[in-house]
Amino acid sequence: MSSSSDYNTDRAEWLNRIENSHIDRNLMNKLVMNYLVTEGFKEAADKFGVETGISYPYDSESLNERIKIRNAIEIGEIELAKNLINNLHPELIDSNRYLAFHLQQQQLIELIRENRLEDALLFAQNHLSEYGENNEKILEEMERTMALLAFEKPNESPFEELLHPVHRQKLASEVNSAILEFENLESNAKLNTLIKMLLWGQDQLDKKSIVYPKMTDLANATIEDVNINQLINSNQ
């Protein structure tokens, strides 16, 4: 029976295999274009198309509206974002309970960010309490958000990540995907799917205690060094 050491490989061999793997540049360009259009980066997509000669069909009007919605969310203008969503697809928010909650949650977060605590409490009572009924996941998220009110400096609390720009960006991506799905279009960029597959594959290797050069930094494609002899000996 094969042991985990039978599958060990070192970083040099791993990188050599990657370098010798041929990936068609046109395919890579299409993946990048798919990402830019799906995520709503119209200006970048247009420039990339000119540079590469890659054309990608998309609904210009819908894409422009998605860009406006993303921009509104990323600057904290949630009421504006909701109005834009309703103008584009009036049924979308009402038909997606989690999306509706996350929009209201972010609006509450923005009130807390502005230190409008009385308005935040009133908003939570009038617009958020109903979402927590019979839904433990939403209730937990709601409790974490309301906990910000207990701290004089919410941005230094255990829940300060809710105030980070990345939380707005996460919501913007959720809304963008929901709009695409509502329009029966591809809601997730292929590059995002490939990254999820990479992370899943590494997780499976980790669970089987298989030694391999792991990608530890996706943004910079950093692969950790592996002392293969030491690790093989430790598995014997």
mmCIF file of C-alpha atoms in Angstrom:
data_model
loop_
_atom_site.group_PDB
_atom_site.id
_atom_site.type_symbol
_atom_site.label_atom_id
_atom_site.label_comp_id
_atom_site.label_asym_id
_atom_site.label_seq_id
_atom_site.Cartn_x
_atom_site.Cartn_y
_atom_site.Cartn_z
ATOM 1 C CA MET A 1 0.000 0.000 0.000
ATOM 2 C CA SER A 2 1.366 3.459 -0.899
ATOM 3 C CA SER A 3 2.308 5.784 1.926
ATOM 4 C CA SER A 4 2.148 9.568 1.891
ATOM 5 C CA SER A 5 5.909 9.703 1.276
ATOM 6 C CA ASP A 6 5.392 8.034 -2.111
ATOM 7 C CA TYR A 7 3.683 11.216 -3.294
ATOM 8 C CA ASN A 8 6.185 13.728 -1.940
ATOM 9 C CA THR A 9 7.770 16.151 -4.363
ATOM 10 C CA ASP A 10 10.066 19.109 -3.842
ATOM 11 C CA ARG A 11 9.613 22.732 -4.800
ATOM 12 C CA ALA A 12 12.090 22.660 -7.691
ATOM 13 C CA GLU A 13 10.381 19.692 -9.302
ATOM 14 C CA TRP A 14 6.960 21.251 -8.724
ATOM 15 C CA LEU A 15 7.973 24.545 -10.335
ATOM 16 C CA ASN A 16 9.661 22.715 -13.204
ATOM 17 C CA ARG A 17 6.421 20.908 -13.954
ATOM 18 C CA ILE A 18 4.525 24.193 -13.892
ATOM 19 C CA GLU A 19 7.031 25.931 -16.178
ATOM 20 C CA ASN A 20 6.918 23.060 -18.659
ATOM 21 C CA SER A 21 3.133 23.019 -18.740
ATOM 22 C CA HIS A 22 1.842 24.822 -21.825
ATOM 23 C CA ILE A 23 -1.127 27.082 -21.257
ATOM 24 C CA ASP A 24 -2.455 28.869 -24.312
ATOM 25 C CA ARG A 25 -2.100 32.651 -23.908
ATOM 26 C CA ASN A 26 -5.394 33.214 -25.676
ATOM 27 C CA LEU A 27 -7.092 31.026 -23.073
ATOM 28 C CA MET A 28 -5.489 33.015 -20.259
ATOM 29 C CA ASN A 29 -6.629 36.272 -21.847
ATOM 30 C CA LYS A 30 -10.177 34.948 -22.063
ATOM 31 C CA LEU A 31 -10.068 33.994 -18.374
ATOM 32 C CA VAL A 32 -8.937 37.503 -17.454
ATOM 33 C CA MET A 33 -11.599 39.089 -19.662
ATOM 34 C CA ASN A 34 -14.250 36.821 -18.139
ATOM 35 C CA TYR A 35 -13.185 37.969 -14.679
ATOM 36 C CA LEU A 36 -13.253 41.676 -15.571
ATOM 37 C CA VAL A 37 -16.690 41.524 -17.183
ATOM 38 C CA THR A 38 -18.237 39.247 -14.566
ATOM 39 C CA GLU A 39 -16.969 41.392 -11.688
ATOM 40 C CA GLY A 40 -18.088 44.591 -13.415
ATOM 41 C CA PHE A 41 -14.784 46.256 -14.334
ATOM 42 C CA LYS A 42 -15.964 47.681 -17.661
ATOM 43 C CA GLU A 43 -13.191 50.227 -18.240
ATOM 44 C CA ALA A 44 -10.485 47.658 -17.528
ATOM 45 C CA ALA A 45 -12.281 45.107 -19.725
ATOM 46 C CA ASP A 46 -12.464 47.545 -22.638
ATOM 47 C CA LYS A 47 -8.773 48.439 -22.340
ATOM 48 C CA PHE A 48 -7.790 44.789 -22.000
ATOM 49 C CA GLY A 49 -9.842 43.969 -25.090
ATOM 50 C CA VAL A 50 -8.012 46.613 -27.105
ATOM 51 C CA GLU A 51 -4.613 45.365 -25.937
ATOM 52 C CA THR A 52 -5.302 41.663 -26.533
ATOM 53 C CA GLY A 53 -7.865 41.656 -29.314
ATOM 54 C CA ILE A 54 -10.186 39.619 -27.092
ATOM 55 C CA SER A 55 -13.852 40.487 -27.496
ATOM 56 C CA TYR A 56 -16.406 39.495 -24.898
ATOM 57 C CA PRO A 57 -20.132 39.974 -25.426
ATOM 58 C CA TYR A 58 -21.929 41.669 -22.560
ATOM 59 C CA ASP A 59 -25.031 43.734 -21.906
ATOM 60 C CA SER A 60 -23.569 47.221 -21.692
ATOM 61 C CA GLU A 61 -26.598 48.705 -19.910
ATOM 62 C CA SER A 62 -26.665 45.988 -17.240
ATOM 63 C CA LEU A 63 -22.899 46.194 -16.760
ATOM 64 C CA ASN A 64 -23.062 49.970 -16.326
ATOM 65 C CA GLU A 65 -25.771 49.582 -13.687
ATOM 66 C CA ARG A 66 -23.771 46.892 -11.876
ATOM 67 C CA ILE A 67 -20.807 49.263 -11.793
ATOM 68 C CA LYS A 68 -22.944 52.035 -10.282
ATOM 69 C CA ILE A 69 -24.270 49.628 -7.655
ATOM 70 C CA ARG A 70 -20.799 48.340 -6.782
ATOM 71 C CA ASN A 71 -19.441 51.880 -6.478
ATOM 72 C CA ALA A 72 -22.331 52.928 -4.230
ATOM 73 C CA ILE A 73 -21.777 49.983 -1.881
ATOM 74 C CA GLU A 74 -18.010 50.477 -1.738
ATOM 75 C CA ILE A 75 -18.425 54.084 -0.562
ATOM 76 C CA GLY A 76 -21.111 53.115 1.967
ATOM 77 C CA GLU A 77 -24.120 54.563 0.129
ATOM 78 C CA ILE A 78 -26.346 51.552 0.782
ATOM 79 C CA GLU A 79 -29.694 53.319 0.348
ATOM 80 C CA LEU A 80 -28.557 54.490 -3.084
ATOM 81 C CA ALA A 81 -27.407 50.968 -3.923
ATOM 82 C CA LYS A 82 -30.803 49.542 -2.959
ATOM 83 C CA ASN A 83 -32.585 52.089 -5.123
ATOM 84 C CA LEU A 84 -30.342 51.255 -8.073
ATOM 85 C CA ILE A 85 -30.964 47.529 -7.587
ATOM 86 C CA ASN A 86 -34.721 48.103 -7.421
ATOM 87 C CA ASN A 87 -34.612 50.190 -10.590
ATOM 88 C CA LEU A 88 -32.707 47.460 -12.408
ATOM 89 C CA HIS A 89 -34.615 44.444 -11.035
ATOM 90 C CA PRO A 90 -37.514 45.381 -8.714
ATOM 91 C CA GLU A 91 -38.066 41.770 -7.590
ATOM 92 C CA LEU A 92 -34.463 40.882 -6.786
ATOM 93 C CA ILE A 93 -34.111 42.029 -3.178
ATOM 94 C CA ASP A 94 -37.496 40.699 -2.094
ATOM 95 C CA SER A 95 -36.758 37.313 -3.645
ATOM 96 C CA ASN A 96 -33.361 36.908 -1.955
ATOM 97 C CA ARG A 97 -33.645 36.908 1.842
ATOM 98 C CA TYR A 98 -29.915 36.725 2.557
ATOM 99 C CA LEU A 99 -29.144 39.513 0.111
ATOM 100 C CA ALA A 100 -31.871 41.684 1.616
ATOM 101 C CA PHE A 101 -30.501 41.075 5.108
ATOM 102 C CA HIS A 102 -26.901 41.802 4.113
ATOM 103 C CA LEU A 103 -27.913 45.104 2.541
ATOM 104 C CA GLN A 104 -29.788 46.119 5.690
ATOM 105 C CA GLN A 105 -26.905 44.879 7.840
ATOM 106 C CA GLN A 106 -24.443 47.029 5.903
ATOM 107 C CA GLN A 107 -26.699 50.052 6.245
ATOM 108 C CA LEU A 108 -26.687 49.490 10.012
ATOM 109 C CA ILE A 109 -22.893 49.199 9.970
ATOM 110 C CA GLU A 110 -22.646 52.518 8.138
ATOM 111 C CA LEU A 111 -24.786 54.210 10.819
ATOM 112 C CA ILE A 112 -22.503 52.793 13.518
ATOM 113 C CA ARG A 113 -19.446 53.932 11.547
ATOM 114 C CA GLU A 114 -20.876 57.475 11.573
ATOM 115 C CA ASN A 115 -21.507 57.172 15.346
ATOM 116 C CA ARG A 116 -25.253 57.645 14.826
ATOM 117 C CA LEU A 117 -26.058 55.204 17.614
ATOM 118 C CA GLU A 118 -29.695 56.172 18.245
ATOM 119 C CA ASP A 119 -30.431 55.960 14.526
ATOM 120 C CA ALA A 120 -28.649 52.613 14.414
ATOM 121 C CA LEU A 121 -30.778 51.163 17.233
ATOM 122 C CA LEU A 122 -33.978 52.431 15.636
ATOM 123 C CA PHE A 123 -32.939 51.108 12.229
ATOM 124 C CA ALA A 124 -32.157 47.671 13.698
ATOM 125 C CA GLN A 125 -35.542 47.503 15.437
ATOM 126 C CA ASN A 126 -37.485 48.549 12.341
ATOM 127 C CA HIS A 127 -35.570 46.811 9.565
ATOM 128 C CA LEU A 128 -33.461 43.939 10.926
ATOM 129 C CA SER A 129 -35.282 42.150 13.739
ATOM 130 C CA GLU A 130 -37.572 40.190 11.400
ATOM 131 C CA TYR A 131 -34.649 38.561 9.571
ATOM 132 C CA GLY A 132 -33.365 36.754 12.658
ATOM 133 C CA GLU A 133 -36.582 34.833 13.205
ATOM 134 C CA ASN A 134 -36.085 31.082 12.673
ATOM 135 C CA ASN A 135 -32.685 31.603 11.066
ATOM 136 C CA GLU A 136 -29.694 30.975 13.316
ATOM 137 C CA LYS A 137 -27.122 32.047 10.725
ATOM 138 C CA ILE A 138 -28.704 35.447 10.228
ATOM 139 C CA LEU A 139 -29.286 35.800 13.974
ATOM 140 C CA GLU A 140 -25.592 35.187 14.653
ATOM 141 C CA GLU A 141 -24.547 37.786 12.057
ATOM 142 C CA MET A 142 -27.048 40.233 13.512
ATOM 143 C CA GLU A 143 -25.732 39.733 17.043
ATOM 144 C CA ARG A 144 -22.157 40.332 15.881
ATOM 145 C CA THR A 145 -23.229 43.553 14.193
ATOM 146 C CA MET A 146 -25.235 44.790 17.170
ATOM 147 C CA ALA A 147 -22.264 44.033 19.420
ATOM 148 C CA LEU A 148 -20.434 46.951 17.794
ATOM 149 C CA LEU A 149 -22.787 49.247 19.698
ATOM 150 C CA ALA A 150 -21.401 48.022 23.015
ATOM 151 C CA PHE A 151 -17.971 49.522 22.352
ATOM 152 C CA GLU A 152 -16.970 53.152 22.619
ATOM 153 C CA LYS A 153 -14.527 52.541 19.768
ATOM 154 C CA PRO A 154 -16.135 49.909 17.505
ATOM 155 C CA ASN A 155 -13.131 49.938 15.183
ATOM 156 C CA GLU A 156 -11.038 48.568 18.057
ATOM 157 C CA SER A 157 -13.549 45.918 19.121
ATOM 158 C CA PRO A 158 -13.414 42.143 18.476
ATOM 159 C CA PHE A 159 -15.881 42.744 15.633
ATOM 160 C CA GLU A 160 -13.954 45.548 13.933
ATOM 161 C CA GLU A 161 -13.627 43.540 10.686
ATOM 162 C CA LEU A 162 -17.242 44.495 9.969
ATOM 163 C CA LEU A 163 -16.029 48.077 9.562
ATOM 164 C CA HIS A 164 -13.241 47.202 7.144
ATOM 165 C CA PRO A 165 -13.601 48.169 3.458
ATOM 166 C CA VAL A 166 -13.348 44.463 2.604
ATOM 167 C CA HIS A 167 -16.783 43.946 4.198
ATOM 168 C CA ARG A 168 -18.268 46.439 1.750
ATOM 169 C CA GLN A 169 -16.418 44.740 -1.092
ATOM 170 C CA LYS A 170 -17.762 41.353 -0.050
ATOM 171 C CA LEU A 171 -21.317 42.690 -0.170
ATOM 172 C CA ALA A 172 -20.661 44.353 -3.535
ATOM 173 C CA SER A 173 -19.549 41.006 -4.959
ATOM 174 C CA GLU A 174 -22.583 39.257 -3.460
ATOM 175 C CA VAL A 175 -24.920 41.793 -5.055
ATOM 176 C CA ASN A 176 -23.092 41.563 -8.376
ATOM 177 C CA SER A 177 -23.411 37.758 -8.398
ATOM 178 C CA ALA A 178 -27.081 37.952 -7.444
ATOM 179 C CA ILE A 179 -27.805 40.316 -10.345
ATOM 180 C CA LEU A 180 -26.014 38.063 -12.841
ATOM 181 C CA GLU A 181 -27.826 35.002 -11.531
ATOM 182 C CA PHE A 182 -31.143 36.857 -11.755
ATOM 183 C CA GLU A 183 -30.334 37.623 -15.401
ATOM 184 C CA ASN A 184 -29.486 33.943 -16.012
ATOM 185 C CA LEU A 185 -25.857 34.819 -16.634
ATOM 186 C CA GLU A 186 -22.673 33.311 -15.238
ATOM 187 C CA SER A 187 -22.536 34.619 -11.677
ATOM 188 C CA ASN A 188 -19.002 33.554 -10.767
ATOM 189 C CA ALA A 189 -15.864 34.378 -12.717
ATOM 190 C CA LYS A 190 -13.972 31.322 -13.951
ATOM 191 C CA LEU A 191 -10.794 32.554 -12.226
ATOM 192 C CA ASN A 192 -12.615 32.575 -8.893
ATOM 193 C CA THR A 193 -13.718 29.001 -9.509
ATOM 194 C CA LEU A 194 -10.157 27.937 -10.339
ATOM 195 C CA ILE A 195 -8.869 29.501 -7.124
ATOM 196 C CA LYS A 196 -11.520 27.657 -5.111
ATOM 197 C CA MET A 197 -10.456 24.423 -6.804
ATOM 198 C CA LEU A 198 -6.816 25.143 -5.907
ATOM 199 C CA LEU A 199 -7.686 25.745 -2.265
ATOM 200 C CA TRP A 200 -9.868 22.638 -2.159
ATOM 201 C CA GLY A 201 -7.088 20.532 -3.705
ATOM 202 C CA GLN A 202 -4.526 21.794 -1.197
ATOM 203 C CA ASP A 203 -6.933 21.110 1.642
ATOM 204 C CA GLN A 204 -7.376 17.511 0.447
ATOM 205 C CA LEU A 205 -3.593 17.027 0.277
ATOM 206 C CA ASP A 206 -3.209 18.465 3.769
ATOM 207 C CA LYS A 207 -5.840 16.094 5.147
ATOM 208 C CA LYS A 208 -3.963 13.117 3.674
ATOM 209 C CA SER A 209 -0.660 14.396 5.136
ATOM 210 C CA ILE A 210 0.856 14.522 1.675
ATOM 211 C CA VAL A 211 3.911 16.739 1.453
ATOM 212 C CA TYR A 212 3.890 19.181 -1.450
ATOM 213 C CA PRO A 213 5.020 22.742 -2.223
ATOM 214 C CA LYS A 214 1.986 24.653 -0.984
ATOM 215 C CA MET A 215 0.904 27.974 -2.441
ATOM 216 C CA THR A 216 0.748 30.139 0.675
ATOM 217 C CA ASP A 217 0.158 33.546 -0.916
ATOM 218 C CA LEU A 218 -2.365 33.565 -3.745
ATOM 219 C CA ALA A 219 -1.888 37.255 -4.543
ATOM 220 C CA ASN A 220 1.818 36.779 -5.280
ATOM 221 C CA ALA A 221 1.694 33.061 -6.232
ATOM 222 C CA THR A 222 4.222 32.318 -3.476
ATOM 223 C CA ILE A 223 5.064 28.630 -3.098
ATOM 224 C CA GLU A 224 6.658 27.546 0.158
ATOM 225 C CA ASP A 225 10.039 25.808 0.218
ATOM 226 C CA VAL A 226 10.051 22.115 0.988
ATOM 227 C CA ASN A 227 12.980 20.211 2.514
ATOM 228 C CA ILE A 228 12.008 17.002 0.819
ATOM 229 C CA ASN A 229 14.551 14.703 2.442
ATOM 230 C CA GLN A 230 13.673 15.807 5.935
ATOM 231 C CA LEU A 231 9.950 15.522 5.285
ATOM 232 C CA ILE A 232 10.214 12.097 3.664
ATOM 233 C CA ASN A 233 12.203 10.840 6.655
ATOM 234 C CA SER A 234 9.635 12.258 9.055
ATOM 235 C CA ASN A 235 6.888 10.303 7.258
ATOM 236 C CA GLN A 236 8.676 6.976 7.363
#
